[in-house]
Coordinates of C-alpha atoms and ligand atoms in Angstrom, one line a residue:
X10 CA 93.0 93.6 98.1
X11 CA 89.5 92.1 97.8
X12 CA 89.2 88.7 96.2
X13 CA 87.4 89.1 92.9
X14 CA 85.8 86.1 91.4
X15 CA 84.7 85.9 87.8
X16 CA 81.5 84.0 86.7
X17 CA 81.6 80.3 86.2
X18 CA 82.4 79.5 82.6
X19 CA 84.1 82.9 82.1
X20 CA 86.4 82.3 79.1
X21 CA 90.1 82.9 79.9
X22 CA 92.4 82.9 76.9
X23 CA 95.0 84.6 74.7
X24 CA 95.0 86.0 71.2
X25 CA 97.4 86.2 68.3
X26 CA 97.2 86.9 64.6
X27 CA 98.5 85.1 61.6
X28 CA 100.9 87.6 60.0
X29 CA 102.2 88.6 63.4
X30 CA 103.4 85.1 64.5
X31 CA 103.2 82.5 61.8
X32 CA 106.2 83.4 59.6
X33 CA 106.6 80.7 56.8
X34 CA 105.6 83.4 54.5
X35 CA 106.4 81.5 51.3
X36 CA 105.6 78.0 52.6
X37 CA 103.3 75.5 51.1
X38 CA 101.6 77.7 48.5
X39 CA 101.0 80.8 50.6
X40 CA 101.0 83.9 48.4
X41 CA 101.9 87.4 49.5
X42 CA 99.4 89.5 51.4
X43 CA 99.3 93.4 51.6
X44 CA 101.5 93.1 54.7
X45 CA 104.2 91.2 52.8
X46 CA 104.3 93.9 50.2
X47 CA 104.0 96.8 52.7
X48 CA 106.7 95.5 55.1
X49 CA 109.1 95.0 52.1
X50 CA 108.5 98.6 51.0
X51 CA 111.4 100.7 52.4
X52 CA 110.4 103.1 55.2
X53 CA 107.0 101.6 56.0
X54 CA 108.0 99.3 58.9
X55 CA 110.6 99.9 61.6
X56 CA 114.0 98.8 60.5
X57 CA 112.7 97.0 57.5
X58 CA 111.2 94.2 59.7
X59 CA 108.8 91.7 58.0
X60 CA 106.7 88.8 59.0
X61 CA 108.7 86.4 56.9
X62 CA 109.8 84.4 59.9
X63 CA 108.0 86.1 62.9
X64 CA 107.7 83.6 65.7
X65 CA 107.8 80.7 63.2
X66 CA 104.6 79.5 64.7
X67 CA 103.7 77.8 61.5
X68 CA 106.4 75.2 62.3
X69 CA 106.3 75.5 66.1
X70 CA 102.5 75.5 66.8
X71 CA 102.7 72.3 68.8
X72 CA 105.2 73.8 71.2
X73 CA 103.0 76.9 71.4
X74 CA 99.9 74.9 72.1
X75 CA 101.8 73.0 74.9
X76 CA 102.7 76.3 76.3
X77 CA 99.1 77.5 76.3
X78 CA 98.0 74.3 78.0
X79 CA 100.7 74.8 80.6
X80 CA 99.4 78.2 81.3
X81 CA 95.9 76.8 81.7
X82 CA 94.3 78.7 78.8
X83 CA 90.8 77.7 78.1
X84 CA 90.6 79.5 74.8
X85 CA 92.9 80.7 72.0
X86 CA 92.0 83.2 69.5
X87 CA 94.0 82.9 66.2
X88 CA 93.5 84.3 62.8
X89 CA 93.5 82.4 59.5
X90 CA 95.7 83.8 56.8
X91 CA 93.5 84.3 53.7
X92 CA 96.5 84.1 51.3
X93 CA 97.5 80.7 52.8
X94 CA 94.0 79.3 52.2
X95 CA 93.2 81.1 48.9
X96 CA 96.5 82.4 47.5
X97 CA 94.7 84.3 44.7
X98 CA 92.1 85.7 47.1
X99 CA 89.5 83.8 45.0
X100 CA 89.3 80.1 44.6
X101 CA 90.7 77.5 44.3
X102 CA 91.7 76.6 47.9
X103 CA 95.2 75.7 48.8
X104 CA 94.8 72.4 50.7
X105 CA 98.2 72.6 52.5
X106 CA 97.2 76.0 53.9
X107 CA 93.9 74.6 55.3
X108 CA 95.9 71.6 56.6
X109 CA 97.8 73.9 58.9
X110 CA 94.7 75.3 60.6
X111 CA 93.4 71.8 60.7
X112 CA 96.4 70.6 62.7
X113 CA 96.4 73.6 64.9
X114 CA 92.6 73.1 65.7
X115 CA 93.2 69.5 66.5
X116 CA 96.2 70.3 68.7
X117 CA 94.1 72.8 70.7
X118 CA 91.2 70.6 71.2
X119 CA 93.4 67.7 72.3
X120 CA 94.6 70.0 75.1
X121 CA 91.0 71.2 75.9
X122 CA 91.6 74.7 74.5
X123 CA 88.6 76.2 72.7
X124 CA 89.7 77.6 69.3
X125 CA 88.2 81.1 68.5
X126 CA 88.8 81.8 64.8
X127 CA 89.2 85.2 63.4
X128 CA 88.9 85.1 59.6
X129 CA 90.5 88.5 58.8
X130 CA 93.3 90.1 60.8
X131 CA 94.6 92.4 58.0
X132 CA 96.5 90.1 55.7
X133 CA 94.5 90.6 52.5
X134 CA 95.8 88.7 49.6
X135 CA 97.9 91.0 47.4
X136 CA 96.0 89.7 44.3
X137 CA 92.8 91.2 45.6
X138 CA 94.6 94.4 46.6
X139 CA 95.7 94.7 43.0
X140 CA 92.1 94.9 42.0
X141 CA 91.2 97.5 44.5
X142 CA 91.2 95.8 47.9
X143 CA 88.6 96.9 50.3
X144 CA 87.7 99.9 48.2
X145 CA 85.8 97.6 45.9
X146 CA 82.7 95.4 46.4
X147 CA 84.4 92.3 44.9
X148 CA 86.6 92.0 48.0
X149 CA 83.6 91.7 50.3
X150 CA 82.0 89.1 48.1
X151 CA 85.3 87.1 48.0
X152 CA 85.6 87.4 51.7
X153 CA 82.3 85.5 52.2
X154 CA 83.6 82.8 49.8
X155 CA 86.8 82.4 51.7
X156 CA 85.0 82.3 55.0
X157 CA 82.9 79.4 53.7
X158 CA 86.1 77.6 52.5
X159 CA 87.6 77.9 56.1
X160 CA 84.3 76.8 57.7
X161 CA 84.1 73.9 55.3
X162 CA 87.4 72.5 56.8
X163 CA 87.1 73.6 60.5
X164 CA 83.4 74.0 61.0
X165 CA 83.0 70.5 62.5
X166 CA 85.3 71.5 65.4
X167 CA 85.3 75.3 65.7
X168 CA 82.3 76.8 67.6
X169 CA 83.2 80.5 67.6
X170 CA 83.8 82.5 64.5
X171 CA 84.7 86.2 64.3
X172 CA 84.8 87.7 60.9
X173 CA 87.0 90.8 61.0
X174 CA 89.4 92.1 63.5
X175 CA 89.4 95.9 64.0
X176 CA 88.0 97.1 60.7
X177 CA 88.6 100.6 61.9
X178 CA 92.4 100.0 61.5
X179 CA 92.0 98.2 58.1
X180 CA 90.0 101.2 56.7
X181 CA 91.4 104.3 58.4
X182 CA 95.1 103.3 58.9
X183 CA 95.2 101.1 55.7
X184 CA 93.5 103.5 53.3
X185 CA 93.2 106.8 55.1
X186 CA 96.5 107.7 56.7
X187 CA 98.9 105.1 55.3
X188 CA 100.4 103.8 58.4
X189 CA 99.2 100.3 57.7
X190 CA 99.1 98.2 54.6
X191 CA 98.2 98.8 51.8
X192 CA 99.4 102.4 52.6
X193 CA 96.6 104.4 51.0
X194 CA 96.2 108.0 52.0
X195 CA 92.7 109.1 50.8
X196 CA 89.7 109.8 53.0
X197 CA 87.3 108.7 50.3
X198 CA 89.0 105.3 50.0
X199 CA 88.9 104.9 53.8
X200 CA 85.1 105.3 53.8
X201 CA 84.8 103.0 50.9
X202 CA 86.8 100.4 52.8
X203 CA 84.7 100.8 55.9
X204 CA 81.6 100.0 53.9
X205 CA 83.0 97.1 52.1
X206 CA 84.5 95.6 55.2
X207 CA 81.1 95.8 56.9
X208 CA 79.5 94.3 53.8
X209 CA 82.1 91.5 53.8
X210 CA 81.3 90.9 57.5
X211 CA 77.6 90.7 56.8
X212 CA 77.9 88.4 53.8
X213 CA 80.3 86.1 55.6
X214 CA 78.3 86.1 58.8
X215 CA 75.2 85.0 56.9
X216 CA 77.1 82.4 55.0
X217 CA 78.7 81.0 58.1
X218 CA 75.4 80.7 59.9
X219 CA 73.8 79.0 56.9
X220 CA 76.6 76.6 56.9
X221 CA 76.0 75.8 60.6
X222 CA 78.4 78.0 62.5
X223 CA 77.1 78.2 66.1
X224 CA 78.6 81.5 67.4
X225 CA 79.2 84.3 64.8
X226 CA 80.7 87.7 65.8
X227 CA 83.0 90.5 64.9
X228 CA 85.8 92.2 66.8
X229 CA 85.9 96.0 67.0
X230 CA 88.6 98.1 68.7
X231 CA 85.9 100.5 70.1
X232 CA 87.1 103.8 71.5
X233 CA 86.2 105.2 74.9
X234 CA 86.1 108.8 73.7
X235 CA 86.1 111.4 76.5
X236 CA 85.9 115.2 76.4
X237 CA 88.8 117.3 77.7
X238 CA 86.2 119.3 79.6
X239 CA 83.0 117.6 80.5
X240 CA 81.1 120.9 80.7
X241 CA 82.3 122.2 77.2
X242 CA 79.8 122.0 74.4
X243 CA 82.6 122.3 71.8
X244 CA 84.3 119.3 73.4
X245 CA 81.0 117.4 73.4
X246 CA 80.8 118.0 69.6
X247 CA 84.3 116.7 69.2
X248 CA 83.4 113.6 71.2
X249 CA 80.4 113.1 68.9
X250 CA 82.4 113.4 65.7
X251 CA 85.2 111.0 66.8
X252 CA 82.7 108.6 68.4
X253 CA 80.8 108.6 65.1
X254 CA 83.9 107.9 63.0
X255 CA 85.3 105.3 65.4
X256 CA 82.3 103.5 67.0
X257 CA 78.9 104.4 65.6
X258 CA 79.9 104.0 62.0
X259 CA 80.4 100.3 62.8
X260 CA 78.0 99.6 65.6
X261 CA 75.0 101.3 63.8
X262 CA 75.0 99.1 60.7
X263 CA 76.0 96.0 62.5
X264 CA 73.2 96.2 65.0
X265 CA 70.4 97.1 62.4
X266 CA 70.3 100.8 63.0
X267 CA 72.1 101.7 59.8
X268 CA 74.7 104.4 59.4
X269 CA 74.0 107.3 61.8
X270 CA 72.7 110.4 60.0
X271 CA 75.5 112.7 61.4
X272 CA 78.2 110.2 60.3
X273 CA 76.6 110.0 56.8
X274 CA 76.5 113.7 56.5
X275 CA 80.2 114.0 57.6
X276 CA 81.4 111.4 55.1
X277 CA 79.3 112.8 52.3
X278 CA 81.4 116.0 52.6
X279 CA 84.5 114.0 51.9
X280 CA 83.4 111.4 49.4
X281 CA 80.5 110.8 47.0
X282 CA 78.7 107.9 48.8
X283 CA 78.0 106.1 45.5
X284 CA 79.3 102.8 47.0
X285 CA 76.3 102.5 49.4
X286 CA 73.7 100.4 47.6
X287 CA 70.1 99.9 48.6
X288 CA 69.9 96.7 50.7
X289 CA 73.5 96.9 51.9
X290 CA 72.6 97.9 55.5
X291 CA 70.3 95.0 55.7
X292 CA 73.0 92.7 54.6
X293 CA 75.4 94.2 57.1
X294 CA 73.0 93.7 60.0
X295 CA 73.3 89.9 60.0
X296 CA 72.4 88.6 63.5
X297 CA 75.4 88.7 65.9
X298 CA 76.0 86.2 68.7
X299 CA 79.0 87.9 70.1
X300 CA 80.8 91.2 70.0
X301 CA 84.5 91.1 70.4
X302 CA 85.9 94.3 72.1
X303 CA 89.5 95.2 71.9
X304 CA 90.6 97.8 74.4
X305 CA 94.0 99.4 75.2
X306 CA 93.5 103.0 76.0
X307 CA 90.9 105.9 76.1
X308 CA 90.8 108.8 73.7
X309 CA 90.5 112.4 75.0
X310 CA 89.5 115.1 72.6
X311 CA 88.7 118.8 72.6
X312 CA 86.6 120.9 70.2
X313 CA 88.8 123.7 68.9
X314 CA 88.6 125.9 65.8
X315 CA 91.8 125.1 63.8
X316 CA 92.5 121.9 65.8
X317 CA 95.1 119.6 64.3
X318 CA 92.7 116.6 64.2
X319 CA 94.2 113.3 63.4
X320 CA 95.0 111.7 60.1
X321 CA 93.2 108.6 61.3
X322 CA 89.9 110.4 61.6
X323 CA 89.1 111.9 58.1
X324 CA 87.7 115.3 58.3
X325 CA 88.7 115.9 62.0
X326 CA 91.3 118.5 61.2
X327 CA 90.1 122.1 61.8
X328 CA 87.7 121.3 64.6
X329 CA 89.2 118.5 66.9
X330 CA 92.3 118.4 69.1
X331 CA 93.4 115.0 70.3
X332 CA 95.0 115.4 73.7
X333 CA 98.4 114.0 74.6
X334 CA 98.2 111.4 77.4
X335 CA 97.7 113.0 80.8
X336 CA 99.1 110.1 82.8
X337 CA 101.2 106.9 82.7
X338 CA 101.7 105.4 79.3
X339 CA 102.8 102.1 77.9
X340 CA 105.7 101.7 75.6
X341 CA 103.4 102.5 72.7
X342 CA 102.7 105.9 74.3
X343 CA 99.2 104.8 75.1
X344 CA 97.6 106.3 78.2
X345 CA 96.9 103.6 80.9
X346 CA 93.4 104.1 82.1
X347 CA 91.5 100.9 83.1
X348 CA 88.4 102.9 84.0
X349 CA 88.0 103.5 80.2
X350 CA 87.4 99.8 79.8
X351 CA 84.5 99.8 82.3
X352 CA 83.0 102.9 80.7
X353 CA 83.2 101.3 77.2
X354 CA 81.8 98.0 78.3
X355 CA 78.9 99.7 80.1
X356 CA 78.1 101.9 77.2
X357 CA 78.1 99.0 74.7
X358 CA 76.1 96.8 77.1
X359 CA 73.5 99.6 77.6
X360 CA 73.3 100.6 73.9
X361 CA 73.0 97.0 72.7
X362 CA 71.2 94.9 75.3
X363 CA 71.1 91.2 74.6
X364 CA 74.5 91.2 72.8
X365 CA 77.1 89.1 74.6
X366 CA 80.5 90.7 74.8
X367 CA 84.0 89.3 74.9
X368 CA 87.2 91.2 75.5
X369 CA 89.1 89.8 72.6
X370 CA 92.2 91.8 73.1
X371 CA 93.7 93.7 76.0
X372 CA 97.4 94.0 76.9
X373 CA 100.4 96.3 76.8
X374 CA 103.9 96.7 75.4
X375 CA 106.6 97.5 77.9
X376 CA 110.4 97.6 77.5
X377 CA 110.7 94.2 79.3
X378 CA 114.3 95.1 80.2
X379 CA 114.5 93.4 83.7
X380 CA 114.8 89.8 84.5
X381 CA 114.3 88.1 87.8
X382 CA 116.5 85.4 89.6
X383 CA 114.8 82.7 87.5
X384 CA 115.8 84.4 84.3
X385 CA 112.2 85.4 83.5
X386 CA 111.3 88.8 82.2
X387 CA 110.2 90.6 85.3
X388 CA 107.4 92.5 83.7
X389 CA 105.6 93.9 86.8
X390 CA 104.4 96.8 84.7
X391 CA 102.5 94.4 82.5
X392 CA 101.1 92.5 85.5
X393 CA 99.8 95.8 86.9
X394 CA 98.3 96.8 83.6
X395 CA 96.5 93.5 83.2
X396 CA 95.4 93.4 86.9
X397 CA 94.0 96.9 86.5
X398 CA 92.1 96.0 83.4
X399 CA 90.7 92.8 84.8
X400 CA 89.4 94.7 87.8
X401 CA 87.9 97.1 85.4
X402 CA 86.2 94.3 83.5
X403 CA 84.9 92.9 86.8
X404 CA 83.4 96.3 87.6
X405 CA 81.5 96.1 84.3
X406 CA 80.3 92.6 85.2
X407 CA 79.2 93.8 88.6
X408 CA 77.2 96.6 86.8
X409 CA 75.4 94.0 84.7
X410 CA 77.4 93.8 81.5
X411 CA 77.0 90.5 79.7
X412 CA 80.8 89.9 79.5
X413 CA 81.7 86.4 78.6
X414 CA 85.5 86.3 78.6
X415 CA 88.9 87.9 78.4
X416 CA 91.7 87.2 75.9
X417 CA 95.1 88.7 76.6
X418 CA 97.0 90.3 73.8
X419 CA 99.2 88.6 73.2
X420 CA 100.3 85.1 74.0
X421 CA 103.7 85.7 72.3
X422 CA 105.9 88.7 71.5
X423 CA 105.3 89.3 67.9
X424 CA 105.4 91.5 64.8
X425 CA 103.8 94.7 65.9
X426 CA 102.9 96.0 62.4
X427 CA 104.6 99.3 61.6
X428 CA 106.6 99.0 64.8
X429 CA 108.1 95.7 63.7
X430 CA 109.5 93.6 66.5
X431 CA 110.7 96.5 68.7
X432 CA 107.4 96.6 70.7
X433 CA 106.7 93.5 72.8
X434 CA 103.1 92.7 73.9
X435 CA 103.6 89.0 74.8
X436 CA 103.1 87.4 78.2
X437 CA 105.6 84.8 76.7
X438 CA 109.0 86.2 75.7
X439 CA 110.3 85.2 72.3
X440 CA 114.0 85.4 71.6
X441 CA 113.8 85.9 67.9
X442 CA 117.3 84.6 66.9
X443 CA 116.7 81.2 68.6
X444 CA 112.9 81.3 68.7
X445 CA 113.1 80.3 72.3
X446 CA 109.9 80.9 74.2
X447 CA 110.1 81.8 77.9
X448 CA 107.0 82.7 80.0
X449 CA 107.3 86.1 81.5
X450 CA 106.3 86.9 85.1
X451 CA 102.9 88.0 83.7
X452 CA 102.4 84.7 82.1
X453 CA 102.7 82.9 85.5
X454 CA 100.6 85.6 87.1
X455 CA 97.9 85.0 84.5
X456 CA 98.1 81.3 85.0
X457 CA 97.2 81.9 88.7
X458 CA 94.4 84.2 87.8
X459 CA 92.9 81.5 85.5
X460 CA 93.3 78.7 88.1
X461 CA 91.6 80.8 90.8
X462 CA 89.0 82.2 88.3
X463 CA 89.7 85.6 89.8
X464 CA 92.1 88.1 91.4
Ligands
IFM519 O1 99.1 94.0 67.6 C1 97.8 94.6 67.6 C2 96.8 93.6 67.0 O2 97.2 93.1 65.8 C3 95.5 94.3 66.9 N1 95.1 95.0 68.0 C4 96.1 95.9 68.7 C5 97.4 95.1 68.9 C6 98.5 96.0 69.6 O3 98.7 97.1 68.8

């Protein structure tokens, strides 16, 4: 195989999220989030799993940072738990909650690992959910206040801030089809949530920059939407609808182009857009220094009268068919197609020139049922997946995309939301009963990639 080198200063790292790894759900003044409530609701999460203990990272962060240093990570993307920092969602702050992120940041910097902070990775304080959550404007306003509180504590050491992680999931899975917390099932609520999430981003991004943050961005799980038949006009229309609901509804307002007309027309058929106020689009279009892209799998659609659509895409039933995977899949059932990452990066790069991109998540769940002679999980399927996607990222670089870094999802096996602990994405195995961490073969492979700055 050809030797592939990445640019000098390419950022190599790994990502996690607070509710998925921290545990310590009731410690030091943390209040419940929507995920605490949801996971304790029978039938919502596989086998009743919760994030109560998770990887106990709250208590074991020093060991985890040492592990990151051993693997040679240059950056670590973690999220801050809003209900740890502001248990009521609004002020006052909870100093012990901020202390934890303070210790974590110092531990990372002491090992030469750049902290990349995500302010919202789905764990909305329950107190705010009780007042309407992301369906109401107050949550967006409170998000900016909370962002400032975190920046006030960490801003002297953290350079890179991302506001939201994957608002598509928060809105459509959280309020549209009910698969994620808080479990709403209402198309109108999903679109309200999209707007207030974007508004929250805009308000927070402006506040962070005014407070001196150097790099401000957002992470989207953009979709590479492809037609079943490239020559079919009906399939092209299906691609346009799904692309509008997944990508352009976020990218348009974020980059100053506002909501696309076709998307507005579509959502107006499902909800009275009375939540859109004059001036909001301007607020959302706060300048971005970085776009985080999370990519796992492409999406293939066909345009078909009577198509089943998907509950995650409000208004898609009746005209769109989502195709089952036509090739190898991960344990999540997600099609493995690295070329989708190249296509997606090229498209974003071409549509938004001058906007630096970082792959803020990419990785795969596999059964991890084989060990090698050293007792490590022999996850060659994960190595192949990561290798293929890094080659795809390199292809995008070679075609001129301004790609700044790659963060593997995930450092540790963790709480995979509605799937509980049964799906493992980590490059480090976690034995939940003992909390023992053991790097998998993929972790050692990634360590080599980082040290060679290439493949
Ligand atoms: O575990 C999630 C993460 O929280 C957000 N992006 C996708 C990952 C895998 O499903």
